[in-house]
Structure formats: structure tokens, C-alpha cells
Coordinates of C-alpha atoms in Angstrom, one line a residue:
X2 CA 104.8 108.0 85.0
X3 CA 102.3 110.2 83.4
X4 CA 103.1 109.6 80.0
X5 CA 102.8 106.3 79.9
X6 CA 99.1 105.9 81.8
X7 CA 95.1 106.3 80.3
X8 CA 93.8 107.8 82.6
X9 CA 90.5 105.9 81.8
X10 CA 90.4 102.0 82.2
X11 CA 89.0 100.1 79.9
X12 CA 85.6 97.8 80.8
X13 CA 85.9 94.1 81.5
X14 CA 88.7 92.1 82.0
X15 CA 90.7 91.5 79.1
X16 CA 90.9 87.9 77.8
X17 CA 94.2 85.5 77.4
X18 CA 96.8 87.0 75.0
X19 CA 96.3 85.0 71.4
X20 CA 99.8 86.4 70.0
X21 CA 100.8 83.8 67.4
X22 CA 104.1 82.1 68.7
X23 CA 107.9 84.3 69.2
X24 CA 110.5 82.3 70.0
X25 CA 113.3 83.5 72.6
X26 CA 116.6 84.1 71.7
X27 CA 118.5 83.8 75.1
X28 CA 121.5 84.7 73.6
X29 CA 120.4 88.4 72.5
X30 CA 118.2 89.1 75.2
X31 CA 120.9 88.7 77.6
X32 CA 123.3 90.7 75.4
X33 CA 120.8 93.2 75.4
X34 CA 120.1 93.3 79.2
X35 CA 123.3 93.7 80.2
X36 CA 123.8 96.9 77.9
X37 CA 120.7 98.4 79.2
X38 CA 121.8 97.5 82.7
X39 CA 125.9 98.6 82.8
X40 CA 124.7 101.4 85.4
X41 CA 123.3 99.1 87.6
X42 CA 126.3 97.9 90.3
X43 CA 127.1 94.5 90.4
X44 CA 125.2 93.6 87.8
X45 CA 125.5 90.4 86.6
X46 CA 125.3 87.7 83.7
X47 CA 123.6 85.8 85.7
X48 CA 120.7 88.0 86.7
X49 CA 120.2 88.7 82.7
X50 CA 120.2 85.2 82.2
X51 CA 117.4 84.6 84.8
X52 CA 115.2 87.6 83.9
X53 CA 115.9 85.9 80.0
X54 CA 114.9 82.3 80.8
X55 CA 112.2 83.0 83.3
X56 CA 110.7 85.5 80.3
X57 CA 110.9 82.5 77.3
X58 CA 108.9 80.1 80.4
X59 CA 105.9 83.3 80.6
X60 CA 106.1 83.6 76.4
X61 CA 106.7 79.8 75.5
X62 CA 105.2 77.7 77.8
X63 CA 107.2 74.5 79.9
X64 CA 107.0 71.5 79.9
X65 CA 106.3 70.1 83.6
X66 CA 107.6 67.2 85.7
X67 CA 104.7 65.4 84.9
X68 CA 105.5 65.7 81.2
X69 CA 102.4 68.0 81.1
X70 CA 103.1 71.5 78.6
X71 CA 101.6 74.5 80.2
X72 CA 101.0 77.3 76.6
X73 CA 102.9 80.5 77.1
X74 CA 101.1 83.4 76.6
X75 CA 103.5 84.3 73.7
X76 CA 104.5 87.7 72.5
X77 CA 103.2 90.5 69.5
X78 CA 106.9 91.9 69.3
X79 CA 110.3 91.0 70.6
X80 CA 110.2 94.2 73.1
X81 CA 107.6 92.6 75.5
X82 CA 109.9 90.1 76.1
X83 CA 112.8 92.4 76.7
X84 CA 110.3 94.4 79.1
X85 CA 109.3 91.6 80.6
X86 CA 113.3 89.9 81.2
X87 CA 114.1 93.4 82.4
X88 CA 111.5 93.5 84.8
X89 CA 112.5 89.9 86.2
X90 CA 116.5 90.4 85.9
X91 CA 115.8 93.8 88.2
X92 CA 114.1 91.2 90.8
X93 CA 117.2 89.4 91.0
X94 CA 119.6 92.2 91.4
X95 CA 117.3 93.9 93.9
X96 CA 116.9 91.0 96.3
X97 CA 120.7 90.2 95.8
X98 CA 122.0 94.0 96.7
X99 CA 120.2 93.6 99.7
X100 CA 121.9 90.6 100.4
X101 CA 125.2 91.1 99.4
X102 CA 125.6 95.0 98.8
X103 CA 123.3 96.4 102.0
X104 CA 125.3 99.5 102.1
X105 CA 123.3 100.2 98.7
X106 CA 120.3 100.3 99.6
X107 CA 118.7 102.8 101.8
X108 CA 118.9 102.6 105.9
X109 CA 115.2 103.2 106.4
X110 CA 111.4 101.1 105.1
X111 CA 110.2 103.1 102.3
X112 CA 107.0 104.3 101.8
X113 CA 104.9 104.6 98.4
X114 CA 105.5 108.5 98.2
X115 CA 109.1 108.1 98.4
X116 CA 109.2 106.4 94.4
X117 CA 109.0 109.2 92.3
X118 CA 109.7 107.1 88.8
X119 CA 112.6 109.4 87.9
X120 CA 115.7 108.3 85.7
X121 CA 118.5 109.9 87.9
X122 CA 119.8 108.9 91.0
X123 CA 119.7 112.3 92.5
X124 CA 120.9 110.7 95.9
X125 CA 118.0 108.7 96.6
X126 CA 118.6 105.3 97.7
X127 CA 119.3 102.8 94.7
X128 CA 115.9 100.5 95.2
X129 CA 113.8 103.5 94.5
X130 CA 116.1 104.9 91.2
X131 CA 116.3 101.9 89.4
X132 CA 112.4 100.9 90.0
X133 CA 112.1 104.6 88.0
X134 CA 114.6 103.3 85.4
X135 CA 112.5 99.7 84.9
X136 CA 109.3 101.9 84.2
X137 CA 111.2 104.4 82.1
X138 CA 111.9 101.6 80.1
X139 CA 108.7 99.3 79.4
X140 CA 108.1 100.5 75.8
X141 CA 104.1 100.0 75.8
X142 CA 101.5 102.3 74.8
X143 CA 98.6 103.7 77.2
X144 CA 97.4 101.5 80.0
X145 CA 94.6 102.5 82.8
X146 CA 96.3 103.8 85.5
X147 CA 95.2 101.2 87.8
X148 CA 97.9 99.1 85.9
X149 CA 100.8 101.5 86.5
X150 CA 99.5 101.6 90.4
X151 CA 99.3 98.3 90.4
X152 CA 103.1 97.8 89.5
X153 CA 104.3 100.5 91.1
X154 CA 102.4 99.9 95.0
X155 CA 103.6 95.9 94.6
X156 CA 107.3 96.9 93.9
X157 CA 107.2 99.1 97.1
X158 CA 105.8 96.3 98.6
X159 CA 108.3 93.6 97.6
X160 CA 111.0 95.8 98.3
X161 CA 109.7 97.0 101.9
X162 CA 109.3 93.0 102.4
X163 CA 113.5 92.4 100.9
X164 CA 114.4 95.7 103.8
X165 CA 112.5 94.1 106.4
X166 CA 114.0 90.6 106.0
X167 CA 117.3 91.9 105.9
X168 CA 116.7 94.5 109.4
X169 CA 114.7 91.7 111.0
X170 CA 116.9 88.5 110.5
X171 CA 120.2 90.2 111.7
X172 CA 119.4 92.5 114.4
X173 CA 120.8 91.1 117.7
X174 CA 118.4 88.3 119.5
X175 CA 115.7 88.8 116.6
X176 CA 113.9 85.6 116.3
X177 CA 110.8 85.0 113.7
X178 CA 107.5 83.0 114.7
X179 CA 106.8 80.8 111.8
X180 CA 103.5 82.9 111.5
X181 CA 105.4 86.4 111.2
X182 CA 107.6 84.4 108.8
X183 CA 104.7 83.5 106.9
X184 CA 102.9 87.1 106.8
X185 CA 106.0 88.8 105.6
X186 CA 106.8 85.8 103.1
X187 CA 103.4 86.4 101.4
X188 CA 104.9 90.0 99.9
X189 CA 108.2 88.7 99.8
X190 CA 108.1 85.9 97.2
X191 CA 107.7 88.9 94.4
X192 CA 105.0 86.9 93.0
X193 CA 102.5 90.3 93.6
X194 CA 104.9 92.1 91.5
X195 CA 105.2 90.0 89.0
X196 CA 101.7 89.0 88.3
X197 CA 101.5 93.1 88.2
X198 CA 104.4 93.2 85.6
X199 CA 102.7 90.4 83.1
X200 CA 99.5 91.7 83.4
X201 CA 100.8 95.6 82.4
X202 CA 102.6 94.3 79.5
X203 CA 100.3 92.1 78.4
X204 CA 97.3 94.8 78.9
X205 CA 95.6 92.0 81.1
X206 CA 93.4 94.2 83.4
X207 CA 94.0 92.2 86.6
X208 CA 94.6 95.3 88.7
X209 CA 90.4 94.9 88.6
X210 CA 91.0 91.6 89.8
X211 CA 93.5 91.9 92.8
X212 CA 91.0 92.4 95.6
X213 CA 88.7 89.3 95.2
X214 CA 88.8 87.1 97.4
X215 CA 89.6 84.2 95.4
X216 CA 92.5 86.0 93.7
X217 CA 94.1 87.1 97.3
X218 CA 93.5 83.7 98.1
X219 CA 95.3 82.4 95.2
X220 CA 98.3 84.5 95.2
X221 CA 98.9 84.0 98.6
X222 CA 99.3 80.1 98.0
X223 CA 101.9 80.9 95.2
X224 CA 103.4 83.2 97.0
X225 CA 104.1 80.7 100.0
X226 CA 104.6 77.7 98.1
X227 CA 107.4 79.7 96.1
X228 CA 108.8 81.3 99.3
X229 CA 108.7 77.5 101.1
X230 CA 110.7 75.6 98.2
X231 CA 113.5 78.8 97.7
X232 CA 113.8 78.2 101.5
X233 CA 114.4 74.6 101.6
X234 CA 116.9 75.3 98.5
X235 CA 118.7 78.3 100.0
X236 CA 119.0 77.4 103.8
X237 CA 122.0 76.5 103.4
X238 CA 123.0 79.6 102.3
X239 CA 121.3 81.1 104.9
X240 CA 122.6 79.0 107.8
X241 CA 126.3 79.9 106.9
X242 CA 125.8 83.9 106.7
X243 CA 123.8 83.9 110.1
X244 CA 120.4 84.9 108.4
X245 CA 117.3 84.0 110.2
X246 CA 115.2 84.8 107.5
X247 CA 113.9 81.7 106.3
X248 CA 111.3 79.0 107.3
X249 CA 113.6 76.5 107.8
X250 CA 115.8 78.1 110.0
X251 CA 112.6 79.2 112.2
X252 CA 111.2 76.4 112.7
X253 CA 115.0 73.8 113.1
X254 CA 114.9 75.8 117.0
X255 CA 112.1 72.7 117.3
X256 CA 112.4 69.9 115.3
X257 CA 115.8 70.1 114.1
X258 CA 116.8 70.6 110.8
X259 CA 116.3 67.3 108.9
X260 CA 112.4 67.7 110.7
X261 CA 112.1 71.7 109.7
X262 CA 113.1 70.6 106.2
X263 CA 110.5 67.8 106.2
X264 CA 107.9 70.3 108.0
X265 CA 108.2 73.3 105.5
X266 CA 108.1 70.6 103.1
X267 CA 104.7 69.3 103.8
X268 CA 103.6 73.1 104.0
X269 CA 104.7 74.0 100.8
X270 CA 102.9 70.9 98.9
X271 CA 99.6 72.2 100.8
X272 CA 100.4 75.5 99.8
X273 CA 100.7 73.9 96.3
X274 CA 97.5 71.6 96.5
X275 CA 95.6 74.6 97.2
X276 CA 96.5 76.4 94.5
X277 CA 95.8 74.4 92.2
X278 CA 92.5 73.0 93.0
X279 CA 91.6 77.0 93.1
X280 CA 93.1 77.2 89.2
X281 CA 91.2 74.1 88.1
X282 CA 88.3 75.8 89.3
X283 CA 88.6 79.2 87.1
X284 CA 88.9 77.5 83.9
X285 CA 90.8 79.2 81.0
X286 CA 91.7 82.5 82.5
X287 CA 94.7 84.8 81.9
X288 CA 95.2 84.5 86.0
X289 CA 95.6 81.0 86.0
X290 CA 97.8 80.4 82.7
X291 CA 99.9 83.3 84.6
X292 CA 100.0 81.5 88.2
X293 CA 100.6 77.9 86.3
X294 CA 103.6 79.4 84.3
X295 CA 105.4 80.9 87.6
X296 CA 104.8 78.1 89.4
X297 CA 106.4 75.9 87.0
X298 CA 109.2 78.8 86.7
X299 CA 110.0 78.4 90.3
X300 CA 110.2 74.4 89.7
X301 CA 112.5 75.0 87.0
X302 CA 114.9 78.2 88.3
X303 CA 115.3 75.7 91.7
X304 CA 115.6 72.2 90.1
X305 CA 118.6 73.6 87.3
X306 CA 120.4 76.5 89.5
X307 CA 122.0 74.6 91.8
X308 CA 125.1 76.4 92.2
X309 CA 122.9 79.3 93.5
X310 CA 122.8 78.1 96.5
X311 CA 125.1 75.7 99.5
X312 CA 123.7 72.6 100.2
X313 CA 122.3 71.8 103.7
X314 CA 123.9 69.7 105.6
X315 CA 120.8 67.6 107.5
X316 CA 123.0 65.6 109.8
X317 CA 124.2 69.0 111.3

């Protein structure tokens, strides 16, 4: 990881990108993905289409329900965006292998000293070499090493939060509180990670940022109002594979599942609310263009992927 860090940081926070506008090509950055990706096992179309689409929402803009268009932060070469898909398609895979393949991943949490950003596999469990082949493969020039840190502690992070979900929601008798749900599903949304990614790539500085106050408080509403709606989405999912892991679930023990739906509901619009109000008050800032354009992401990925997940069957 060396040679890709300053060791000094720059001073100040750097200001919104003002790249003139790139346009995706969907189409090529998928082809491209899934070249770069053929060592990764069971990887899929699908998880280079999503790392593709999500990327054009960050560099384009989107339009949102409300007919409102939130500015991308657009791109100075077609690489970022490649970087960045990469970044987001390894998210995907990730969280899938754990729930689909567990047998790849490793048996124990991992700790930060264990990812040693190395290209080869050398035995070590798959989570930890292909973070080293995502960082291998960001084609950027120096950045402080607060930045690298920054990325490198939330992946840990997100992927500690993916093990324990998985250990937790199918050992024998394990039952979440909604508030344990809620303090794992704060790390577990990958929105730490991501706001990490954008803000290396795009040189952004907000490792300076991360331990305000205002900024925890902000990423923990979009972590938990994107953790809330995938859980309403996904229960379904959930429910038939005998996974506990998810707000819904929790919380159906007491009100039954049409009332945990209409529950988690409520707390992911105040979630939501919250988050918002805090963005209106920062004004134009690279966090909150960021934090707008995921949000919206998550609107968009749940609304038009349907067939990702099973629907719920309320009346059950």
C-alpha cells in the first residue's frame, strides 16, 4: 500500500469535484469488470452491472422521485469510474459470498492487521485477498495516508460487520434486540466504505472529516435508513433461508410481520428525515452531494432490482 500513499496530507478540505461532464458507458465498463474480475469465484454479470450503474448515479447525477436532479460529481478520466464500479461491484460479491458461498470466506472475525494489501491469495481467506486486489487496482496518484487508512479500516469494518451477521443470525437460538440489530447495521450498510472509496478517488479529504460529530451523525442516518429499506426489500429472502439478520424479522416476534414491516418502515423515513435536514444544513459540500447521491442509489438499486429479492408474503 506504500506506493500508492503521501505520506503528508494536504491542508484543508478539498472542495466539490468541477470535472466537466463523462458520460458512462454501461456496456464497456461491465465488459471491463468482468475481465478484471474472472479470478474472483462466482462472479457475476450482475455484480459488474451494479458496481457499473451505481458508479454513472456518483458521476452523473439522478433524477429523484420527486423529479428533483441531484449533479454527479463527474469524472477527469474514464478510469475513476472503472475504480470506482470496481470498488462497488467487489461490495456486492463480498456480501453475496458470505451469503451464498460461506465456505469462502474465513471461519474467524478479522482484525485490521490481518489485511496485508497483497495480490496473491497465499491461503488467506478470500475477503482479505481480494480487498488487496481492489487497492492494487485504483490507478490514482499519491493520496495522504489518512485516505488509504481510511478505506482500508472501513473495509475491515464492513466485512467484520457481513462475518458477524452471518455467525450471529444462524447459530442455534441466536435472537437479535432491535438495538444490537441497529448497532451492527450502522457498519453493515457499507455506506462507511463507500463514502471512504469516493472520497480517495476523488482526492476529497474527508478522512479529516470522519470524526465530527455531525458527520458520525450523518452517516449513521444513511447507514440505517439504507440498512432499513434493503431489509423490508430482502425479508423475504431472508425469511425463506432461516436468517435472522434483519430488522424485520426481529422485530415480526412482536407485532407480526405486516406491523414489523410498517414499524421498520416508519424508522427508516426518520432515519431519512434526519438526514436530510443535517444536509440542508451544510450547504454545498462534497459530503452532502456524496450522501444525496447514495441515498438516491439505494432508492434506485431497490425500486428497479426486483428480482434480487422474494417478495414477502404479509398475510403469513
Amino acid at each position: 500500500m506504500a506506493n500508492h500513499v503521501a505520506l503528508a496530507g494536504r491542508a484543508g478540505i478539498a472542495a466539490a469535484p468541477n470535472f466537466d461532464p463523462m458520460c458512462v458507458d454501461i456496456d464497456d465498463v461491465v465488459d471491463r469488470l468482468m475481465l478484471w474480475a474472472g479470478c474472483f469465484p462466482h462472479f457475476s454479470e450482475d455484480h459488474a452491472r451494479f458496481g457499473a450503474r451505481l458508479a454513472q448515479i456518483i458521476v452523473e447525477g439522478i433524477e429523484t422521485i420527486a423529479g428533483e436532479m441531484i449533479g454527479g460529481l463527474g469524472s477527469p478520466a474514464q478510469q475513476l469510474i472503472e475504480d470506482l464500479a470496481l470498488d462497488i461491484a467487489w461490495i456486492f460479491w463480498i456480501d453475496d459470498c458470505f451469503d451464498l458461498y460461506p465456505e469462502l470466506s474465513s471461519d474467524g472475525l478479522l482484525e485490521l492487521g490481518d489485511f496485508h494489501l497483497q495480490g496473491s491469495c497465499d491461503g488467506r481467506a478470500l475477503e482479505v485477498w481480494s480487498a488487496g486486489l481492489v487497492a492494487q487496482s485504483f490507478r490514482v496518484d499519491e493520496r495522504p495516508e489518512g485516505a488509504w487508512q481510511l478505506w482500508l479500516q472501513s473495509a475491515v469494518q464492513m466485512i467484520q460487520a457481513f462475518q458477524r451477521n452471518k455467525l450471529s443470525s444462524r447459530a442455534e437460538g441466536r435472537r437479535w434486540t432491535y438495538e444490537d440489530y441497529l448497532a451492527n447495521g450502522e457498519i453493515s450498510s457499507a455506506v462507511p466504505h463507500f463514502v471512504a472509496t469516493v472520497s480517495l478517488l476523488y482526492n476529497l479529504d474527508l478522512h479529516e472529516r470522519m470524526d465530527e460529530p455531525e458527520v458520525r451523525g450523518m452517516i449513521r442516518d444513511l447507514s440505517l435508513a439504507m440498512r432499513l429499506e434493503n431489509d423490508i426489500v430482502s425479508a423475504g429472502n431472508e425469511l425463506e433461508d432461516g436468517d435472522n439478520a434483519n430488522s424485520v424479522l426481529v422485530m415480526r416476534h412482536d407485532l407480526g410481520l405486516r406491523g414489523a414491516v410498517d414499524f421498520v418502515e416508519r424508522e427508516r423515513a426518520s432515519h431519512e428525515r434526519a438526514l436530510c435536514s443535517a444536509l440542508d444544513s451544510l450547504g454545498p459540500d462534497p459530503l452532502a452531494q456524496i450522501c444525496r447521491l447514495v441515498l438516491e442509489g439505494a432508492h434506485w438499486f431497490h425500486a428497479t432490482e426486483r428480482e434480487r429479492y422474494t417478495p414477502l408474503r404479509l398475510a403469513s
